[in-house]
Amino acid sequence: MTGGPQRSADTVVARATPYGHAALGVVRLSGPDAKALAAVLCPGGPAWRPRRACLRTARTGTGAVLDRVLCLWMPGPRSYTGEDVVELSCHGNPVVVQALLRALIEAGARPARPGEFTRRAVEHGRLDLVQAEAVAAVIEARSEEGLVLAQAGLGGALSAELATLRERMLDAAAELEARLDHPDEDLALVEEGALCAGLEADADAVRVLADTWTGARRRLVGARVALVGPVNAGKSRLFNALVGTERALVSPEAGTTRDVVSTVVELGGLPVEFLDTAGARAEAAGLEAAGQVLGARLTADVDLRLHVEALPAVSAARPAADGLWVGTHLDLWCRSSPPPTDISVSSLTGEGLTELEARISEELGIGPGAPQKTALLSARQHARCLDVAAHLAGAAGALRGVLGPAVAAQEVVLGLECLAELDGRDVRDDVLDRLFARFCVGK
Ligand SMILES: Nc1nc2c(ncn2[C@@H]2O[C@H](COP(=O)(O)OP(=O)(O)O)[C@@H](O)[C@H]2O)c(=O)[nH]1
Ligand SMILES: [Mg+2]
């Protein structure tokens, strides 16, 4: 963080609950005047006591009652943002929430920008950047396993792992600097081979950490599975069987499916979006060909591809691309040898469907298995981790090769810079702007 901790001069306000009718709505204030502004909104009543909920009456400027609100005053620095915070729980009617917001803004509060509460928490050292992203993940996680990973991040597990990595990298940098400053003296504490091996081991460890993002992303936002293959392979019928509803049109006529049809279902506790696509055939033209192009584009980054083929017409060789090779029409398979596909099903009788679902879960790495302890929680963290790993590998390579300790030291320093950006120790404002813009207002 550039500039170090600083007190924000202004007090911000936002609703902390979504727009809509609900039992409760929460409005949150943060900044030096939080309590004073809340006291203007809720005049009179008992004395304000820190961290004690108190029922008060919010009034318009003319004294009319807006709502009875439960007020909680959390003086800084022991608050979410590190500043004075007041949370007002009112009735969950957008009219009530809007009236409270307007009154507080008229009294002098400023509407908060997206993610501003969490950004203030980071600026006041209450959270590091990795934990701030964990806050977003806790709010957005779409599975319980994702929530557990997000909570581990918020609890500081990932931050601690990064802190020990930083220590090792600083030690390596110091070792390399010692070799540069005094090339003729034997000041090195660590023998060169061990130093190289240490850098390589750290590069590997950071790559392993980077790899946790794939599994974590699926647990946080869900996974996407596309059904692809030739026309009339039985993709649409299998799609309907997998999502448990007659969602896609099924027909013996080739070229029936044109648009991508998608449905989200829960599989092993995760939301999984299945996508049915237009089948492939060389003579496709017009809308059918356009459907194939659209299908290829919309499924370019799926987590898993099911290459579907009808068993009576199955090719002898497996499709070249990654994914599961699925044979349909198992009910029509009458040859003595087992089908060559990875897995076979009959969408007519249902045979093999349970096994296919289990296989899909396995391919996606969901369901029972070793739970991850620490995992990355954003694409940004993933990108920075890969940068750190590349610099560490570059340092080891330089030390082993002809480039030597000067280049190796430079690589470690560059890696440390990436690490500082990763956990927010030293991160540019534009990076923060982009990151917090993804948060919603009030977070
Ligand atoms: N007997 C049998 N027929 C199937 C099976 N799966 C699909 N079909 C039939 O094969 C034809 C083509 O199916 P469809 O799902 O539209 O294929 P798509 O073009 O790949 O989407 C339809 O008449 C389906 O009823 C299956 O497992 N067994
Ligand atoms: Mg189809």
Short mmCIF file of C-alpha atoms and ligand atoms in Angstrom, two decimals:
data_model
loop_
_atom_site.label_atom_id
_atom_site.label_comp_id
_atom_site.label_asym_id
_atom_site.label_seq_id
_atom_site.Cartn_x
_atom_site.Cartn_y
_atom_site.Cartn_z
CA MET A 1 0.00 0.00 0.00
CA THR A 2 1.41 3.36 -0.93
CA GLY A 3 1.40 6.12 1.65
CA GLY A 4 0.79 3.95 4.75
CA PRO A 5 -2.16 4.20 7.10
CA GLN A 6 -4.04 7.46 6.95
CA ARG A 7 -7.30 8.65 8.43
CA SER A 8 -9.99 9.37 5.87
CA ALA A 9 -11.37 12.85 6.31
CA ASP A 10 -14.84 12.04 5.06
CA THR A 11 -17.51 9.75 6.40
CA VAL A 12 -19.08 7.42 3.85
CA VAL A 13 -22.45 5.75 3.87
CA ALA A 14 -24.08 2.94 1.88
CA ARG A 15 -26.69 0.27 2.24
CA ALA A 16 -25.04 -3.04 3.17
CA THR A 17 -27.97 -5.24 2.13
CA PRO A 18 -29.35 -5.70 -1.39
CA TYR A 19 -32.06 -3.49 -2.83
CA GLY A 20 -35.48 -5.02 -2.25
CA HIS A 21 -38.12 -5.89 0.32
CA ALA A 22 -36.87 -8.03 3.20
CA ALA A 23 -37.21 -8.40 6.95
CA LEU A 24 -34.22 -6.16 7.55
CA GLY A 25 -32.09 -3.63 5.72
CA VAL A 26 -28.70 -2.46 6.95
CA VAL A 27 -27.15 0.95 6.37
CA ARG A 28 -23.50 1.38 7.25
CA LEU A 29 -21.46 4.50 8.01
CA SER A 30 -17.68 4.70 8.29
CA GLY A 31 -15.48 7.68 9.08
CA PRO A 32 -14.78 10.23 11.80
CA ASP A 33 -18.35 11.57 11.90
CA ALA A 34 -20.15 8.22 11.78
CA LYS A 35 -21.60 8.47 15.26
CA ALA A 36 -22.36 12.18 15.05
CA LEU A 37 -24.26 11.70 11.78
CA ALA A 38 -26.17 8.73 13.17
CA ALA A 39 -27.04 10.85 16.21
CA VAL A 40 -28.43 13.57 13.91
CA LEU A 41 -30.60 10.95 12.20
CA CYS A 42 -31.67 9.41 15.51
CA PRO A 43 -31.92 12.37 17.90
CA GLY A 44 -32.30 11.82 21.62
CA GLY A 45 -32.42 8.38 23.16
CA PRO A 46 -29.99 6.84 25.62
CA ALA A 47 -26.26 7.65 25.59
CA TRP A 48 -24.27 5.97 22.80
CA ARG A 49 -22.16 3.11 24.15
CA PRO A 50 -19.51 1.31 22.06
CA ARG A 51 -20.44 -2.11 20.67
CA ARG A 52 -23.85 -2.10 22.40
CA ALA A 53 -26.91 -2.43 20.20
CA CYS A 54 -29.55 0.19 21.01
CA LEU A 55 -32.99 0.72 19.52
CA ARG A 56 -33.46 4.33 18.39
CA THR A 57 -35.92 6.34 16.36
CA ALA A 58 -34.76 7.79 13.02
CA ARG A 59 -36.59 11.01 12.14
CA THR A 60 -36.89 13.42 9.24
CA GLY A 61 -35.64 16.98 9.68
CA THR A 62 -39.17 17.97 10.70
CA GLY A 63 -39.34 15.26 13.34
CA ALA A 64 -41.52 12.70 11.52
CA VAL A 65 -40.65 9.08 12.29
CA LEU A 66 -38.81 7.28 9.46
CA ASP A 67 -38.22 4.00 11.25
CA ARG A 68 -37.14 2.41 14.50
CA VAL A 69 -33.56 1.29 13.93
CA LEU A 70 -31.14 -0.89 15.85
CA CYS A 71 -27.91 1.11 16.08
CA LEU A 72 -24.49 -0.38 16.66
CA TRP A 73 -21.53 1.96 17.13
CA MET A 74 -18.07 0.42 16.72
CA PRO A 75 -15.39 3.03 17.41
CA GLY A 76 -12.17 2.70 15.47
CA PRO A 77 -9.63 1.27 15.29
CA ARG A 78 -11.40 -1.94 16.44
CA SER A 79 -13.90 -1.96 13.63
CA TYR A 80 -14.17 -3.46 10.15
CA THR A 81 -12.68 -0.43 8.43
CA GLY A 82 -10.46 0.65 11.33
CA GLU A 83 -12.52 3.86 11.52
CA ASP A 84 -15.62 4.73 13.55
CA VAL A 85 -18.40 2.58 12.11
CA VAL A 86 -22.13 2.70 12.76
CA GLU A 87 -24.49 0.02 11.49
CA LEU A 88 -28.18 0.83 11.37
CA SER A 89 -30.58 -2.12 11.02
CA CYS A 90 -33.93 -0.90 9.80
CA HIS A 91 -36.99 -2.50 8.21
CA GLY A 92 -36.04 -3.98 4.86
CA ASN A 93 -38.02 -1.67 2.63
CA PRO A 94 -36.09 0.21 -0.08
CA VAL A 95 -38.13 3.33 0.77
CA VAL A 96 -36.94 3.20 4.38
CA VAL A 97 -33.33 2.50 3.38
CA GLN A 98 -33.39 5.29 0.79
CA ALA A 99 -34.86 7.76 3.30
CA LEU A 100 -32.16 6.94 5.87
CA LEU A 101 -29.44 7.28 3.23
CA ARG A 102 -30.81 10.61 2.02
CA ALA A 103 -31.03 11.98 5.56
CA LEU A 104 -27.46 10.91 6.35
CA ILE A 105 -26.14 12.39 3.10
CA GLU A 106 -27.99 15.65 3.81
CA ALA A 107 -26.35 15.63 7.26
CA GLY A 108 -22.90 15.43 5.63
CA ALA A 109 -22.05 11.81 4.74
CA ARG A 110 -20.76 10.95 1.27
CA PRO A 111 -22.13 7.96 -0.69
CA ALA A 112 -19.50 5.22 -0.57
CA ARG A 113 -17.85 4.02 -3.76
CA PRO A 114 -17.89 0.29 -4.67
CA GLY A 115 -15.77 -1.64 -2.19
CA GLU A 116 -14.85 1.51 -0.26
CA PHE A 117 -15.45 0.02 3.21
CA THR A 118 -13.12 -2.90 2.45
CA ARG A 119 -10.61 -0.59 0.79
CA ARG A 120 -10.54 1.52 3.96
CA ALA A 121 -10.03 -1.69 5.97
CA VAL A 122 -6.97 -2.40 3.81
CA GLU A 123 -5.69 1.18 4.07
CA HIS A 124 -5.93 1.03 7.85
CA GLY A 125 -4.16 -2.34 8.04
CA ARG A 126 -7.23 -4.26 9.22
CA LEU A 127 -6.97 -6.59 6.21
CA ASP A 128 -4.29 -7.19 3.60
CA LEU A 129 -5.23 -7.30 -0.05
CA VAL A 130 -5.45 -11.10 -0.13
CA GLN A 131 -7.91 -10.96 2.79
CA ALA A 132 -9.88 -8.18 1.07
CA GLU A 133 -10.34 -10.46 -1.93
CA ALA A 134 -11.35 -13.20 0.52
CA VAL A 135 -14.14 -10.91 1.74
CA ALA A 136 -15.47 -10.75 -1.82
CA ALA A 137 -15.10 -14.54 -2.08
CA VAL A 138 -16.98 -15.12 1.22
CA ILE A 139 -19.85 -13.04 -0.13
CA GLU A 140 -19.85 -14.60 -3.59
CA ALA A 141 -18.98 -18.27 -2.89
CA ARG A 142 -21.57 -20.48 -4.52
CA SER A 143 -20.74 -23.67 -2.62
CA GLU A 144 -19.96 -24.56 0.97
CA GLU A 145 -16.51 -25.82 -0.04
CA GLY A 146 -15.87 -22.47 -1.71
CA LEU A 147 -17.00 -20.71 1.44
CA VAL A 148 -14.56 -22.74 3.55
CA LEU A 149 -11.69 -21.77 1.22
CA ALA A 150 -12.75 -18.11 1.30
CA GLN A 151 -12.93 -18.13 5.10
CA ALA A 152 -9.44 -19.66 5.27
CA GLY A 153 -8.23 -16.76 3.10
CA LEU A 154 -10.01 -14.23 5.30
CA GLY A 155 -8.52 -15.86 8.39
CA GLY A 156 -5.05 -15.15 6.98
CA ALA A 157 -3.96 -18.67 5.93
CA LEU A 158 -2.87 -17.55 2.47
CA SER A 159 -1.33 -14.33 3.80
CA ALA A 160 0.76 -16.38 6.25
CA GLU A 161 1.94 -18.69 3.48
CA LEU A 162 2.94 -15.68 1.37
CA ALA A 163 4.72 -14.09 4.35
CA THR A 164 6.95 -17.16 4.85
CA LEU A 165 7.66 -17.22 1.12
CA ARG A 166 8.69 -13.55 1.32
CA GLU A 167 11.10 -14.34 4.18
CA ARG A 168 12.75 -17.10 2.14
CA MET A 169 12.98 -14.84 -0.91
CA LEU A 170 14.52 -12.03 1.16
CA ASP A 171 17.09 -14.50 2.52
CA ALA A 172 17.89 -15.65 -1.02
CA ALA A 173 18.22 -12.02 -2.17
CA ALA A 174 20.60 -11.30 0.72
CA GLU A 175 22.72 -14.35 -0.15
CA LEU A 176 22.94 -13.25 -3.77
CA GLU A 177 23.77 -9.64 -2.84
CA ALA A 178 26.59 -10.90 -0.58
CA ARG A 179 28.09 -12.72 -3.55
CA LEU A 180 27.85 -9.56 -5.66
CA ASP A 181 29.24 -7.14 -3.07
CA HIS A 182 32.20 -9.29 -2.10
CA PRO A 183 32.89 -11.63 -5.02
CA ASP A 184 36.34 -12.58 -3.73
CA GLU A 185 35.40 -13.23 -0.13
CA ASP A 186 33.65 -16.31 1.00
CA LEU A 187 30.81 -14.62 2.87
CA ALA A 188 28.12 -16.88 1.57
CA LEU A 189 26.26 -18.76 4.28
CA VAL A 190 24.60 -21.04 1.80
CA GLU A 191 26.38 -23.16 -0.74
CA GLU A 192 25.46 -22.29 -4.35
CA GLY A 193 23.82 -25.64 -5.20
CA ALA A 194 21.61 -25.40 -2.11
CA LEU A 195 20.67 -21.83 -2.99
CA CYS A 196 19.63 -22.94 -6.49
CA ALA A 197 17.70 -25.88 -5.13
CA GLY A 198 15.93 -23.57 -2.65
CA LEU A 199 14.91 -21.16 -5.42
CA GLU A 200 13.67 -24.05 -7.56
CA ALA A 201 11.72 -25.55 -4.66
CA ASP A 202 10.09 -22.17 -4.01
CA ALA A 203 9.26 -21.78 -7.71
CA ASP A 204 7.60 -25.22 -7.61
CA ALA A 205 5.72 -24.39 -4.40
CA VAL A 206 4.39 -21.15 -5.89
CA ARG A 207 3.32 -23.01 -9.04
CA VAL A 208 1.46 -25.53 -6.85
CA LEU A 209 -0.19 -22.60 -5.08
CA ALA A 210 -1.10 -21.06 -8.45
CA ASP A 211 -2.67 -24.37 -9.49
CA THR A 212 -5.08 -24.19 -6.54
CA TRP A 213 -6.96 -21.45 -8.41
CA THR A 214 -8.62 -23.89 -10.85
CA GLY A 215 -10.24 -25.90 -8.06
CA ALA A 216 -10.99 -22.83 -5.96
CA ARG A 217 -12.60 -21.01 -8.88
CA ARG A 218 -14.92 -23.96 -9.49
CA ARG A 219 -15.85 -23.98 -5.80
CA LEU A 220 -16.40 -20.23 -5.76
CA VAL A 221 -18.24 -19.64 -9.03
CA GLY A 222 -19.09 -23.15 -10.26
CA ALA A 223 -17.97 -25.12 -13.29
CA ARG A 224 -19.00 -25.26 -16.96
CA VAL A 225 -19.32 -28.46 -18.97
CA ALA A 226 -19.98 -28.47 -22.74
CA LEU A 227 -21.42 -31.29 -24.85
CA VAL A 228 -19.79 -31.32 -28.27
CA GLY A 229 -19.55 -33.79 -31.14
CA PRO A 230 -21.12 -34.75 -34.46
CA VAL A 231 -24.76 -34.10 -35.32
CA ASN A 232 -27.24 -36.73 -34.13
CA ALA A 233 -24.79 -38.06 -31.56
CA GLY A 234 -27.44 -37.73 -28.87
CA LYS A 235 -25.96 -34.61 -27.26
CA SER A 236 -29.28 -32.86 -26.67
CA ARG A 237 -30.95 -35.94 -25.25
CA LEU A 238 -27.98 -36.55 -22.95
CA PHE A 239 -28.01 -32.87 -21.97
CA ASN A 240 -31.69 -33.18 -20.98
CA ALA A 241 -30.90 -36.31 -18.97
CA LEU A 242 -28.02 -34.59 -17.17
CA VAL A 243 -29.99 -31.47 -16.26
CA GLY A 244 -33.11 -33.50 -15.44
CA THR A 245 -35.54 -31.59 -17.65
CA GLU A 246 -36.65 -31.50 -21.29
CA ARG A 247 -34.79 -28.27 -21.93
CA ALA A 248 -33.26 -28.89 -25.39
CA LEU A 249 -35.01 -29.96 -28.58
CA VAL A 250 -34.24 -33.61 -29.49
CA SER A 251 -34.80 -34.92 -33.00
CA PRO A 252 -33.48 -37.51 -35.49
CA GLU A 253 -33.15 -34.60 -37.92
CA ALA A 254 -29.52 -33.51 -38.18
CA GLY A 255 -28.82 -29.85 -37.39
CA THR A 256 -31.67 -29.41 -34.87
CA THR A 257 -29.59 -27.61 -32.22
CA ARG A 258 -28.29 -24.21 -33.31
CA ASP A 259 -28.20 -21.90 -30.31
CA VAL A 260 -26.20 -22.90 -27.25
CA VAL A 261 -28.67 -24.12 -24.63
CA SER A 262 -27.48 -24.01 -21.02
CA THR A 263 -28.81 -24.98 -17.62
CA VAL A 264 -27.19 -24.89 -14.19
CA VAL A 265 -27.63 -27.88 -11.89
CA GLU A 266 -25.98 -28.87 -8.63
CA LEU A 267 -23.43 -31.63 -8.83
CA GLY A 268 -21.49 -32.69 -5.74
CA GLY A 269 -22.52 -29.46 -4.00
CA LEU A 270 -21.27 -27.24 -6.83
CA PRO A 271 -23.27 -25.31 -9.38
CA VAL A 272 -22.40 -26.87 -12.74
CA GLU A 273 -23.57 -25.25 -15.97
CA PHE A 274 -24.11 -27.73 -18.81
CA LEU A 275 -24.01 -26.34 -22.36
CA ASP A 276 -25.56 -28.14 -25.34
CA THR A 277 -24.10 -27.10 -28.68
CA ALA A 278 -24.82 -27.41 -32.40
CA GLY A 279 -23.36 -30.64 -33.77
CA ALA A 280 -20.43 -30.71 -36.13
CA ARG A 281 -20.86 -31.74 -39.78
CA ALA A 282 -18.95 -30.61 -42.85
CA GLU A 283 -21.98 -29.69 -44.98
CA ALA A 284 -23.41 -27.25 -42.38
CA ALA A 285 -24.33 -23.90 -43.92
CA GLY A 286 -26.25 -20.74 -43.06
CA LEU A 287 -27.75 -20.66 -39.58
CA GLU A 288 -26.44 -24.12 -38.73
CA ALA A 289 -22.86 -23.07 -39.51
CA ALA A 290 -23.38 -19.84 -37.55
CA GLY A 291 -24.57 -21.97 -34.63
CA GLN A 292 -21.38 -24.01 -34.76
CA VAL A 293 -19.24 -20.85 -34.65
CA LEU A 294 -21.27 -19.47 -31.73
CA GLY A 295 -20.99 -22.81 -29.91
CA ALA A 296 -17.22 -22.89 -30.34
CA ARG A 297 -16.94 -19.34 -29.00
CA LEU A 298 -19.23 -19.80 -26.01
CA THR A 299 -17.57 -23.04 -24.96
CA ALA A 300 -13.95 -21.99 -25.57
CA ASP A 301 -13.11 -21.74 -21.86
CA VAL A 302 -15.23 -24.49 -20.32
CA ASP A 303 -13.85 -26.64 -17.51
CA LEU A 304 -14.72 -29.91 -19.22
CA ARG A 305 -15.78 -31.01 -22.71
CA LEU A 306 -17.87 -34.13 -23.25
CA HIS A 307 -17.11 -35.45 -26.75
CA VAL A 308 -20.38 -37.23 -27.50
CA GLU A 309 -20.72 -39.91 -30.18
CA ALA A 310 -23.51 -42.38 -30.94
CA LEU A 311 -22.06 -45.83 -30.30
CA PRO A 312 -23.46 -47.49 -33.44
CA ALA A 313 -21.47 -44.93 -35.47
CA VAL A 314 -18.56 -44.48 -33.07
CA SER A 315 -15.13 -43.79 -34.54
CA ALA A 316 -12.36 -46.20 -33.65
CA ALA A 317 -10.01 -43.47 -32.39
CA ARG A 318 -10.68 -41.15 -29.47
CA PRO A 319 -11.13 -37.44 -30.25
CA ALA A 320 -7.82 -35.58 -30.22
CA ALA A 321 -8.94 -32.83 -27.84
CA ASP A 322 -9.02 -33.01 -24.01
CA GLY A 323 -12.13 -34.11 -22.21
CA LEU A 324 -14.30 -37.17 -21.73
CA TRP A 325 -15.23 -39.36 -24.70
CA VAL A 326 -18.86 -40.32 -24.13
CA GLY A 327 -20.75 -42.93 -26.16
CA THR A 328 -24.56 -42.68 -26.28
CA HIS A 329 -27.14 -45.18 -27.57
CA LEU A 330 -25.65 -47.89 -25.32
CA ASP A 331 -29.03 -49.67 -25.69
CA LEU A 332 -28.21 -50.19 -29.38
CA TRP A 333 -24.67 -51.52 -28.80
CA CYS A 334 -24.75 -55.21 -29.63
CA ARG A 335 -21.11 -55.99 -30.41
CA SER A 336 -19.39 -58.43 -28.08
CA SER A 337 -16.48 -56.11 -27.20
CA PRO A 338 -17.03 -53.21 -24.79
CA PRO A 339 -17.42 -49.78 -26.45
CA PRO A 340 -14.10 -47.94 -27.03
CA THR A 341 -15.33 -44.74 -25.37
CA ASP A 342 -14.25 -43.56 -21.88
CA ILE A 343 -17.79 -44.07 -20.70
CA SER A 344 -21.05 -45.17 -22.31
CA VAL A 345 -24.64 -44.29 -21.58
CA SER A 346 -28.13 -44.77 -22.87
CA SER A 347 -30.21 -41.64 -22.57
CA LEU A 348 -33.17 -43.88 -23.45
CA THR A 349 -32.87 -46.35 -20.54
CA GLY A 350 -30.75 -44.20 -18.20
CA GLU A 351 -28.02 -46.86 -18.08
CA GLY A 352 -24.61 -45.38 -17.25
CA LEU A 353 -25.89 -41.90 -16.34
CA THR A 354 -24.99 -42.15 -12.65
CA GLU A 355 -21.50 -43.35 -13.59
CA LEU A 356 -21.19 -40.46 -16.05
CA GLU A 357 -22.12 -37.93 -13.35
CA ALA A 358 -19.54 -39.46 -11.02
CA ARG A 359 -16.94 -39.28 -13.78
CA ILE A 360 -17.77 -35.62 -14.48
CA SER A 361 -17.38 -34.81 -10.76
CA GLU A 362 -14.06 -36.61 -10.74
CA GLU A 363 -12.82 -34.76 -13.83
CA LEU A 364 -13.83 -31.45 -12.26
CA GLY A 365 -12.10 -32.40 -9.01
CA ILE A 366 -15.29 -31.97 -6.97
CA GLY A 367 -16.97 -34.22 -4.48
CA PRO A 368 -15.15 -36.24 -1.81
CA GLY A 369 -11.39 -35.87 -1.81
CA ALA A 370 -8.61 -34.15 0.06
CA PRO A 371 -9.90 -30.67 0.90
CA GLN A 372 -7.50 -27.85 0.04
CA LYS A 373 -6.30 -25.84 3.03
CA THR A 374 -5.10 -22.70 1.32
CA ALA A 375 -6.13 -21.69 -2.13
CA LEU A 376 -5.95 -18.61 -4.29
CA LEU A 377 -9.19 -16.68 -4.46
CA SER A 378 -8.91 -14.54 -7.58
CA ALA A 379 -7.59 -14.55 -11.13
CA ARG A 380 -5.42 -11.59 -10.10
CA GLN A 381 -3.72 -13.65 -7.38
CA HIS A 382 -3.23 -16.47 -9.88
CA ALA A 383 -1.54 -14.18 -12.42
CA ARG A 384 0.78 -12.67 -9.79
CA CYS A 385 1.68 -16.12 -8.42
CA LEU A 386 2.71 -17.27 -11.89
CA ASP A 387 4.87 -14.12 -12.18
CA VAL A 388 6.56 -14.87 -8.84
CA ALA A 389 7.18 -18.50 -9.89
CA ALA A 390 8.63 -17.37 -13.22
CA HIS A 391 11.05 -14.95 -11.51
CA LEU A 392 12.14 -17.59 -9.00
CA ALA A 393 12.74 -20.10 -11.79
CA GLY A 394 14.58 -17.36 -13.71
CA ALA A 395 16.79 -16.69 -10.68
CA ALA A 396 17.66 -20.37 -10.30
CA GLY A 397 18.35 -20.65 -14.03
CA ALA A 398 20.62 -17.58 -13.97
CA LEU A 399 22.57 -18.94 -11.04
CA ARG A 400 23.02 -22.34 -12.63
CA GLY A 401 23.87 -20.89 -16.06
CA VAL A 402 26.19 -18.19 -17.34
CA LEU A 403 24.14 -15.18 -16.28
CA GLY A 404 25.26 -15.50 -12.68
CA PRO A 405 24.27 -13.98 -9.32
CA ALA A 406 23.69 -10.42 -10.60
CA VAL A 407 20.83 -11.50 -12.86
CA ALA A 408 19.64 -14.00 -10.25
CA ALA A 409 19.45 -11.23 -7.62
CA GLN A 410 17.54 -9.03 -10.05
CA GLU A 411 15.05 -11.84 -10.69
CA VAL A 412 14.47 -12.40 -6.96
CA VAL A 413 13.87 -8.66 -6.49
CA LEU A 414 11.36 -8.66 -9.36
CA GLY A 415 9.69 -11.69 -7.78
CA LEU A 416 9.49 -9.83 -4.46
CA GLU A 417 7.82 -6.91 -6.23
CA CYS A 418 5.19 -9.24 -7.70
CA LEU A 419 4.66 -10.73 -4.25
CA ALA A 420 4.23 -7.25 -2.75
CA GLU A 421 1.58 -6.50 -5.35
CA LEU A 422 -0.07 -9.83 -4.62
CA ASP A 423 -0.65 -9.20 -0.91
CA GLY A 424 -0.92 -5.44 -1.23
CA ARG A 425 2.28 -4.47 0.61
CA ASP A 426 3.18 -2.35 -2.35
CA VAL A 427 0.51 -2.00 -4.92
CA ARG A 428 -0.30 0.81 -7.33
CA ASP A 429 -3.50 2.80 -6.88
CA ASP A 430 -4.76 1.89 -10.35
CA VAL A 431 -4.52 -1.80 -9.42
CA LEU A 432 -6.54 -1.08 -6.27
CA ASP A 433 -9.05 1.00 -8.24
CA ARG A 434 -9.64 -1.88 -10.63
CA LEU A 435 -9.83 -4.46 -7.86
CA PHE A 436 -12.30 -2.61 -5.64
CA ALA A 437 -14.44 -1.49 -8.59
CA ARG A 438 -15.49 -5.16 -8.82
CA PHE A 439 -16.90 -5.02 -5.30
CA CYS A 440 -20.44 -3.85 -4.80
CA VAL A 441 -21.36 -0.61 -3.08
CA GLY A 442 -21.58 -1.11 0.68
CA LYS A 443 -19.01 -3.92 0.82
N1 LIG B 1 -31.86 -45.41 -28.69
C1 LIG B 1 -31.33 -44.26 -28.32
N2 LIG B 1 -31.61 -43.12 -29.00
C2 LIG B 1 -31.02 -41.96 -28.62
C3 LIG B 1 -30.13 -41.89 -27.52
N3 LIG B 1 -29.72 -40.62 -27.39
C4 LIG B 1 -30.32 -39.93 -28.38
N4 LIG B 1 -31.11 -40.73 -29.13
C5 LIG B 1 -31.87 -40.35 -30.32
O1 LIG B 1 -30.95 -39.91 -31.32
C6 LIG B 1 -31.52 -38.82 -32.08
C7 LIG B 1 -30.60 -37.62 -32.03
O2 LIG B 1 -30.56 -37.15 -30.71
P1 LIG B 1 -30.19 -35.66 -30.32
O3 LIG B 1 -30.05 -35.62 -28.85
O4 LIG B 1 -31.14 -34.69 -30.95
O5 LIG B 1 -28.76 -35.56 -31.03
P2 LIG B 1 -27.82 -34.28 -31.20
O6 LIG B 1 -27.95 -33.86 -32.62
O7 LIG B 1 -26.44 -34.78 -30.91
O8 LIG B 1 -28.27 -33.24 -30.23
C8 LIG B 1 -32.88 -38.56 -31.46
O9 LIG B 1 -33.86 -39.22 -32.23
C9 LIG B 1 -32.77 -39.17 -30.06
O10 LIG B 1 -34.03 -39.56 -29.55
C10 LIG B 1 -29.85 -43.11 -26.81
O11 LIG B 1 -29.09 -43.15 -25.85
N5 LIG B 1 -30.47 -44.26 -27.25
MG MG B 2 -28.82 -31.35 -30.49
#
